[in-house]
């Protein structure tokens, strides 16, 4: 691995100037390295961070990568990592015209890393330097405590590193940057929490209270006098909510580091450093996992937009079209984040240029009027920069994927069924509705389970964990091994309360389907459509002395 030549570096610097002229923002300093396919295989398990700590799982993945490369040789075009300065790697046999396209793609990534708010907690961290310090500390601990014991702690910690409090860390970073952010106000609690979530008042009642608040804006004590007369419990609940918000909330790894009786012992203090390294590394890469579609779509948008305007494309139009098509092709089955993100950014820009994100447009019911709607705003280019700054994959998909987008790009949800006549699987168009497509994409996004420590039940040396159920059960295959690791680090019994299916209930179908094509592959008449509802029950897994038991939750 070596730095790119001065000739290639000059090309990169020219690309930076053109990218900045179009509005991209990034630091001046960047590092570019030329790597071989062998280097890529060896760096990939370390997320392309050369200074990341060594771990036996990395070695296994390197061997797996070598085997895959021998079976399916390929040349990755580039890899870029979110560091200060940003580091990018390039294949050693890229021609100059291809490097121009790739540099624009990389600059799109760097702009996203350094301007998207979900990366705020990474902006002030020198990851390569911190990773090198962590690597040296782990190497020192291995020599002092034994490699096996250090690797045990790494493995147990990595078993729960998807449960880190990313949003809390992000909130803390944003609040530290904006020290003027106010505490929870009485009116915010009343309208946002008390009326909507606790009392669940009607829409009409809520609007009346807003109108009354506006009339009493100059005399808020009078407004809340009437509130207290109607809801005497309000003030006490408000004070408790404010106190709870100011109280520090720890994720599982933080709680174990601070409160574990086992780690409190002098001879086990060193384990806290290893757990903290694993936790910090996970927190650093959380935003990348949560913005995959946006990030790749943004980079693809800019490599296409900028390269098409670059005179260095001349003579390589066909080559560019081939490479770009391989990267951004929309598959009929499956999901390509490059393609979906690119087309959604283009769709957002086009819709905003026409002024379609307006109440007037959404009130239109006629398809022809919607197609010809155009207020001539022409500010779509500026609008997508705001989207890039403030959203992650979930909000991006949930807000902007609409029926117009699906119809324009002929997108749909596929189903799979077995054809008994041909003895083969068939894919078919299951739905073209936007809600179904949106749910399909959202279900592919990274969404770890929400598990927190119940401090009231964590008494007498046990650790009580509660899974906030979101209609998706935990993967039972991982429960035992994960809880063994948590029990070791905690030094006592571990309880996990969660939900599991407890049979199904037959619901009356809303309509009768006289022909259920999904029932058989050949399209023969099927049974009437049936609506099945899953019953859920709360259970508690108990890990004590490396033995797992399950019982009903109290």
XYZ file of C-alpha atoms in Angstrom:
554
model
C 0.000 0.000 0.000
C 1.406 3.377 -1.010
C 0.267 6.944 -1.613
C -1.005 7.769 -5.089
C 1.429 9.367 -7.527
C 1.627 13.133 -7.929
C -0.083 12.784 -11.312
C -3.110 11.055 -9.747
C -3.106 13.460 -6.781
C -3.298 16.378 -9.218
C -6.391 14.822 -10.802
C -7.962 14.540 -7.354
C -7.251 18.178 -6.522
C -8.844 19.311 -9.797
C -11.925 17.256 -8.934
C -12.092 18.955 -5.520
C -12.248 22.400 -7.135
C -15.114 21.414 -9.449
C -16.982 19.653 -6.642
C -16.764 22.722 -4.386
C -18.027 24.916 -7.217
C -21.206 22.810 -7.233
C -21.736 23.174 -3.482
C -20.005 20.167 -1.909
C -18.199 20.941 1.353
C -15.274 18.978 2.781
C -11.901 19.461 4.455
C -8.907 20.363 2.319
C -6.748 17.498 3.578
C -7.384 14.015 2.204
C -5.191 10.934 1.873
C -5.330 8.635 -1.157
C -3.654 5.228 -1.292
C -3.073 2.743 -4.074
C -3.855 -0.805 -2.927
C -3.810 -4.246 -4.457
C -6.666 -6.725 -4.257
C -4.691 -8.534 -1.565
C -4.560 -5.330 0.506
C -8.322 -4.904 0.097
C -8.974 -8.451 1.315
C -6.782 -7.951 4.385
C -8.209 -4.529 5.280
C -11.886 -5.306 4.706
C -12.441 -7.179 8.023
C -10.973 -4.145 9.816
C -13.432 -1.842 7.996
C -10.420 -0.535 6.052
C -8.825 0.917 9.208
C -5.182 -0.304 9.176
C -4.704 0.628 12.839
C -7.793 -1.216 14.166
C -7.127 -3.766 16.910
C -6.316 -7.350 15.893
C -8.854 -10.083 16.537
C -9.069 -13.707 15.426
C -12.378 -13.125 13.604
C -10.500 -10.769 11.255
C -8.107 -13.580 10.323
C -11.005 -15.922 9.561
C -12.613 -13.319 7.303
C -9.330 -12.720 5.489
C -9.098 -16.448 4.692
C -12.732 -16.424 3.578
C -12.072 -13.358 1.399
C -9.100 -15.032 -0.253
C -11.217 -18.071 -1.052
C -13.975 -15.901 -2.513
C -11.478 -13.967 -4.606
C -10.013 -17.169 -6.071
C -13.515 -18.332 -7.015
C -14.848 -14.946 -8.136
C -12.009 -12.520 -8.996
C -13.070 -8.865 -8.853
C -11.524 -5.415 -8.638
C -13.219 -3.031 -6.199
C -13.028 0.515 -7.557
C -12.599 2.393 -4.282
C -13.155 2.451 -0.550
C -13.357 5.572 1.599
C -13.432 5.804 5.394
C -14.695 8.562 7.639
C -11.508 9.756 9.310
C -9.692 13.061 9.799
C -8.235 13.455 7.231
C -10.502 11.290 5.095
C -8.691 8.239 3.707
C -9.601 6.585 0.420
C -8.163 3.544 -1.343
C -7.982 2.897 -5.089
C -7.235 -0.133 -7.177
C -3.764 -0.142 -8.669
C -4.919 -0.590 -12.291
C -7.514 2.179 -12.709
C -7.064 4.380 -15.829
C -7.132 8.177 -15.406
C -10.681 8.671 -16.772
C -11.994 6.068 -14.301
C -10.142 7.734 -11.440
C -11.896 11.006 -12.275
C -15.289 9.322 -11.936
C -14.224 7.518 -8.760
C -12.788 10.692 -7.196
C -16.145 12.425 -7.660
C -17.848 9.452 -6.012
C -15.398 9.585 -3.086
C -15.859 13.349 -2.663
C -19.611 12.745 -2.471
C -18.987 10.306 0.393
C -16.650 12.703 2.201
C -19.150 15.552 1.860
C -21.817 13.276 3.354
C -19.577 12.170 6.244
C -18.663 15.727 7.154
C -22.092 17.371 6.816
C -24.790 14.840 7.706
C -25.985 15.448 11.288
C -26.059 11.738 12.098
C -22.252 11.771 11.850
C -21.896 14.632 14.349
C -20.400 12.384 17.032
C -17.544 11.472 14.630
C -16.521 14.964 13.505
C -14.024 15.673 16.285
C -12.450 12.214 16.508
C -9.181 11.127 14.905
C -10.219 7.505 14.420
C -6.951 6.220 12.961
C -4.967 7.705 15.846
C -7.447 6.492 18.455
C -7.565 3.032 16.868
C -3.762 2.829 16.978
C -3.769 3.689 20.690
C -6.485 1.073 21.284
C -4.533 -1.518 19.305
C -1.410 -0.937 21.364
C -3.375 -1.119 24.629
C -4.957 -4.438 23.651
C -1.560 -5.801 22.586
C -0.145 -4.794 25.981
C -3.045 -6.415 27.848
C -2.599 -9.619 25.848
C 1.027 -9.819 26.918
C 0.119 -9.168 30.575
C -3.190 -11.022 31.006
C -2.976 -13.628 28.262
C -4.350 -13.523 24.741
C -7.186 -15.927 25.524
C -8.686 -13.788 28.306
C -8.478 -10.550 26.328
C -10.142 -12.198 23.335
C -12.890 -13.522 25.614
C -13.671 -9.962 26.721
C -13.618 -8.699 23.125
C -15.953 -11.497 22.035
C -18.386 -10.966 24.914
C -18.399 -7.216 24.260
C -18.929 -7.584 20.519
C -21.883 -9.823 21.257
C -23.813 -6.762 22.493
C -22.133 -3.882 20.650
C -25.275 -3.358 18.551
C -27.057 -2.258 21.746
C -24.971 0.880 22.281
C -26.903 4.078 22.973
C -26.168 5.743 19.641
C -29.050 8.227 19.727
C -28.208 9.254 23.280
C -24.575 9.824 22.290
C -25.709 11.819 19.259
C -28.049 13.919 21.402
C -25.252 14.602 23.899
C -22.932 15.737 21.101
C -25.545 18.037 19.576
C -26.371 19.549 22.965
C -22.695 20.184 23.700
C -22.386 21.984 20.347
C -25.478 24.065 21.064
C -25.218 24.971 24.740
C -28.269 27.222 24.519
C -30.628 24.280 23.987
C -33.413 24.718 26.579
C -34.635 22.181 29.093
C -38.048 20.577 28.775
C -40.549 23.427 29.083
C -43.944 23.198 30.731
C -45.827 23.954 27.515
C -43.809 21.469 25.480
C -44.526 18.743 27.988
C -48.213 19.660 28.098
C -48.808 19.653 24.335
C -46.295 17.065 23.119
C -46.471 14.460 25.875
C -49.251 15.014 28.394
C -52.163 15.640 26.021
C -51.076 13.350 23.181
C -49.414 10.380 24.869
C -50.809 10.315 28.411
C -54.356 11.659 28.100
C -54.700 10.903 24.383
C -57.261 13.658 23.933
C -59.282 14.042 20.768
C -58.028 16.091 17.845
C -60.718 18.692 18.475
C -59.788 19.070 22.158
C -56.117 19.421 21.262
C -56.822 22.229 18.781
C -58.985 24.033 21.342
C -56.127 23.951 23.851
C -53.730 25.378 21.252
C -56.180 28.201 20.554
C -56.548 28.896 24.278
C -52.758 28.867 24.684
C -52.373 31.462 21.915
C -54.924 33.698 23.631
C -53.073 33.428 26.957
C -49.561 33.697 25.496
C -48.894 36.914 27.436
C -50.177 35.384 30.671
C -48.992 31.752 30.883
C -49.655 31.389 34.657
C -53.340 31.970 33.932
C -53.256 29.307 31.208
C -51.744 26.703 33.524
C -54.120 27.586 36.348
C -56.924 26.183 34.200
C -54.763 23.193 33.288
C -54.173 22.365 36.972
C -57.851 22.778 37.781
C -58.679 20.185 35.135
C -55.616 17.959 35.660
C -54.375 18.291 39.283
C -51.701 15.654 38.646
C -50.073 17.644 35.806
C -47.431 19.547 37.809
C -46.133 16.473 39.599
C -45.929 14.501 36.344
C -44.155 17.407 34.629
C -41.505 17.690 37.361
C -40.923 13.932 37.239
C -40.564 14.024 33.437
C -38.031 16.853 33.643
C -36.071 15.007 36.334
C -36.107 11.773 34.324
C -34.876 13.597 31.232
C -31.932 15.106 33.107
C -31.080 11.776 34.720
C -28.267 10.017 32.812
C -29.437 6.961 30.881
C -26.860 4.239 30.271
C -26.909 1.622 27.564
C -26.132 -1.975 28.566
C -22.381 -1.716 27.947
C -22.143 1.573 29.863
C -24.169 0.159 32.749
C -21.944 -2.903 33.009
C -18.793 -0.769 32.962
C -20.115 1.456 35.756
C -22.011 -1.001 37.955
C -20.724 -4.541 37.395
C -19.676 -6.135 40.733
C -17.298 -8.392 38.785
C -15.507 -5.520 37.021
C -15.322 -3.561 40.258
C -12.742 -6.013 41.605
C -9.182 -4.698 41.349
C -7.915 -7.659 39.316
C -10.653 -7.156 36.705
C -10.406 -3.397 36.208
C -8.467 -3.839 32.970
C -11.520 -5.418 31.321
C -13.340 -2.078 31.385
C -10.815 -0.636 28.927
C -11.442 -3.453 26.439
C -15.234 -3.101 26.699
C -14.935 0.668 26.222
C -12.814 0.193 23.088
C -15.409 -2.117 21.546
C -18.235 0.271 22.512
C -16.485 3.369 21.113
C -15.700 1.569 17.851
C -19.342 0.531 17.476
C -20.578 4.066 18.190
C -18.248 5.452 15.536
C -19.639 3.231 12.792
C -23.305 3.413 13.790
C -24.098 6.369 11.474
C -22.613 4.586 8.446
C -24.858 1.576 9.043
C -27.897 3.856 9.359
C -27.245 5.896 6.187
C -26.170 3.272 3.637
C -28.810 4.091 1.001
C -28.466 7.864 1.383
C -24.679 7.786 1.454
C -24.244 5.606 -1.628
C -27.041 7.417 -3.457
C -25.490 10.812 -2.724
C -22.046 9.685 -3.940
C -23.564 8.090 -7.072
C -25.550 11.255 -7.812
C -22.419 13.380 -7.733
C -20.103 11.068 -9.659
C -22.672 11.037 -12.473
C -23.572 14.737 -12.291
C -19.992 16.011 -12.130
C -18.381 13.539 -14.518
C -20.970 14.190 -17.237
C -19.971 17.891 -17.129
C -16.237 17.113 -17.116
C -14.439 17.391 -20.452
C -12.207 14.498 -19.432
C -15.114 12.146 -20.261
C -14.544 12.748 -23.983
C -13.621 9.531 -25.737
C -14.741 7.419 -22.764
C -18.504 7.899 -22.899
C -19.165 4.233 -23.643
C -16.775 3.018 -20.953
C -18.396 5.332 -18.434
C -21.879 4.137 -19.390
C -20.873 0.508 -18.820
C -19.272 1.143 -15.424
C -22.046 3.450 -14.271
C -24.722 0.953 -15.326
C -23.079 -1.821 -13.325
C -23.019 0.393 -10.237
C -26.446 2.040 -10.471
C -28.648 -0.518 -12.235
C -32.064 -1.063 -10.624
C -32.614 -4.797 -10.068
C -36.095 -6.265 -10.429
C -35.467 -8.548 -7.450
C -33.383 -7.356 -4.526
C -32.175 -3.927 -3.482
C -29.248 -1.882 -4.794
C -28.588 1.032 -2.376
C -26.563 2.899 -5.028
C -29.443 2.768 -7.511
C -32.274 3.439 -5.067
C -30.501 6.334 -3.359
C -29.427 7.942 -6.653
C -32.902 7.828 -8.186
C -34.588 9.026 -5.023
C -32.303 12.080 -4.858
C -33.083 12.767 -8.527
C -36.790 12.337 -7.841
C -36.653 14.721 -4.862
C -34.811 17.334 -6.925
C -37.290 17.094 -9.799
C -40.324 17.231 -7.473
C -38.967 20.251 -5.605
C -38.174 22.037 -8.880
C -41.873 21.742 -9.752
C -43.009 22.757 -6.266
C -44.634 19.388 -5.612
C -43.822 19.312 -1.907
C -46.717 21.632 -1.205
C -50.239 21.425 0.150
C -51.629 22.439 -3.234
C -49.998 19.471 -4.963
C -51.053 16.923 -2.341
C -54.673 18.088 -2.646
C -54.726 17.168 -6.346
C -56.528 13.920 -7.059
C -56.451 13.920 -10.852
C -53.423 12.066 -12.241
C -53.110 14.332 -15.285
C -53.088 17.473 -13.147
C -50.414 15.982 -10.913
C -48.223 15.126 -13.903
C -48.462 18.658 -15.320
C -48.180 20.479 -12.005
C -45.262 22.941 -12.130
C -44.829 26.085 -10.052
C -41.363 26.678 -11.496
C -39.562 26.850 -8.135
C -36.306 25.456 -9.584
C -34.683 25.133 -6.143
C -34.424 21.357 -6.099
C -30.617 21.449 -6.196
C -30.464 23.423 -2.950
C -33.201 21.284 -1.408
C -31.328 17.977 -1.745
C -28.433 19.493 0.228
C -30.854 20.026 3.127
C -32.045 16.441 2.769
C -28.440 15.235 2.834
C -27.797 17.217 5.993
C -30.763 16.241 8.137
C -31.886 12.685 7.360
C -30.943 9.047 7.706
C -32.140 6.065 5.676
C -35.391 5.589 7.579
C -36.553 9.205 7.364
C -35.280 9.439 3.777
C -37.305 6.425 2.618
C -40.328 7.075 4.796
C -40.740 10.698 3.712
C -39.833 10.722 0.028
C -40.719 7.331 -1.440
C -44.172 7.975 -2.904
C -46.441 6.509 -5.557
C -45.057 8.941 -8.169
C -41.573 7.547 -7.523
C -42.724 3.933 -7.882
C -44.701 4.615 -11.044
C -41.894 6.586 -12.693
C -39.256 3.888 -12.163
C -41.685 0.936 -12.475
C -40.805 -0.417 -9.041
C -42.723 -3.149 -7.267
C -42.589 -5.716 -4.476
C -41.815 -9.256 -5.605
C -43.146 -12.485 -4.168
C -41.786 -16.000 -4.429
C -43.745 -19.220 -4.902
C -43.055 -22.782 -5.914
C -44.353 -24.005 -9.256
C -45.124 -27.700 -8.815
C -45.578 -28.281 -12.543
C -42.095 -26.993 -13.411
C -40.594 -27.917 -10.028
C -38.953 -24.519 -9.720
C -39.354 -21.275 -7.830
C -41.136 -18.392 -9.504
C -40.891 -14.676 -8.772
C -44.001 -12.620 -9.380
C -45.163 -9.031 -8.887
C -46.794 -9.036 -5.476
C -47.641 -5.345 -5.129
C -47.128 -1.981 -6.797
C -48.460 0.021 -3.848
C -46.147 2.545 -2.251
C -46.888 1.417 1.319
C -45.895 -2.162 0.517
C -42.702 -1.081 -1.258
C -41.799 1.326 1.524
C -42.288 -1.357 4.167
C -40.154 -3.779 2.167
C -37.247 -1.323 2.033
C -37.612 -0.247 5.673
C -37.545 -3.894 6.769
C -34.068 -4.216 5.217
C -32.671 -1.298 7.225
C -30.481 -1.698 10.269
C -32.704 -1.631 13.341
C -31.225 -3.306 16.433
C -33.544 -4.334 19.264
C -34.238 -1.756 21.962
C -33.043 -3.352 25.199
C -32.454 -1.397 28.400
C -31.577 -2.097 32.018
C -34.452 -2.044 34.527
C -32.654 -0.553 37.528
C -35.559 -1.169 39.911
C -35.452 -4.920 39.242
C -31.655 -5.116 39.074
C -31.142 -5.881 42.746
C -29.329 -8.444 44.878
C -26.593 -8.974 42.314
C -28.779 -9.694 39.267
C -29.028 -7.720 36.033
C -32.556 -7.330 34.623
C -32.851 -6.457 30.924
C -36.097 -5.466 29.215
C -36.705 -5.744 25.478
C -39.065 -3.039 24.223
C -41.110 -5.137 21.840
C -41.743 -3.723 18.341
C -43.636 -6.661 16.798
C -40.335 -8.353 15.959
C -39.060 -11.114 18.252
C -35.399 -11.529 19.116
C -33.374 -14.114 17.212
C -33.409 -16.974 19.686
C -30.257 -18.522 18.160
C -28.179 -15.681 19.618
C -29.794 -15.318 23.042
C -27.841 -18.002 24.886
C -24.327 -17.074 23.728
C -24.955 -13.359 24.193
C -26.326 -13.819 27.699
C -23.378 -16.031 28.668
C -21.058 -13.158 27.790
C -23.174 -10.619 29.693
C -23.328 -12.911 32.728
C -19.531 -13.225 32.753
C -19.002 -9.463 32.546
C -21.708 -8.753 35.124
C -20.607 -11.464 37.547
C -24.121 -12.634 38.448
C -27.458 -13.857 37.059
C -28.898 -12.055 34.016
C -32.614 -11.817 33.249
C -33.976 -10.862 29.816
C -37.658 -10.041 29.451
C -38.967 -10.183 25.890
C -41.977 -11.224 23.791
C -42.476 -14.449 21.878
C -45.331 -15.787 19.728
C -47.977 -17.767 21.571
C -50.036 -19.184 18.755
C -52.236 -17.430 16.246
C -55.781 -16.183 16.108
C -58.019 -16.620 13.095
C -59.505 -13.269 12.153
C -62.514 -12.843 9.913
C -61.322 -11.876 6.417
C -62.370 -8.431 5.217
C -63.314 -9.904 1.834
C -63.598 -13.247 0.116
C -60.953 -14.177 -2.436
C -62.353 -16.732 -4.855
C -58.978 -17.174 -6.517
C -55.843 -17.090 -4.406
C -52.994 -17.215 -6.912
C -50.387 -17.448 -4.185
C -51.868 -20.681 -2.854
C -50.384 -22.835 -5.614
C -47.757 -22.287 -8.265
C -50.038 -23.228 -11.138
C -52.728 -20.711 -10.243
C -55.429 -23.220 -9.267
C -58.283 -22.088 -7.095
C -57.241 -21.615 -3.491
C -58.962 -21.150 -0.167
C -60.579 -17.912 0.843
C -58.152 -15.248 1.983
C -57.453 -15.591 5.675
C -56.234 -12.973 8.085
C -54.038 -14.388 10.834
C -53.136 -12.461 13.964
C -50.196 -13.542 16.104
C -50.669 -13.676 19.862
C -47.654 -12.539 21.853
C -46.712 -13.281 25.434
C -43.995 -11.917 27.679
C -41.325 -14.404 28.690
C -38.168 -14.129 30.749
C -34.860 -15.800 29.901
C -32.643 -16.438 32.919
C -28.920 -17.051 32.547
C -27.420 -18.302 35.799
C -24.105 -20.151 36.072
C -23.971 -20.541 32.282
C -27.325 -22.340 32.166
C -30.269 -20.813 30.315
C -33.859 -21.205 31.445
C -37.075 -19.681 30.163
C -40.236 -18.891 32.056
C -43.221 -16.604 31.844
C -42.546 -13.007 32.825
C -44.038 -11.897 36.112
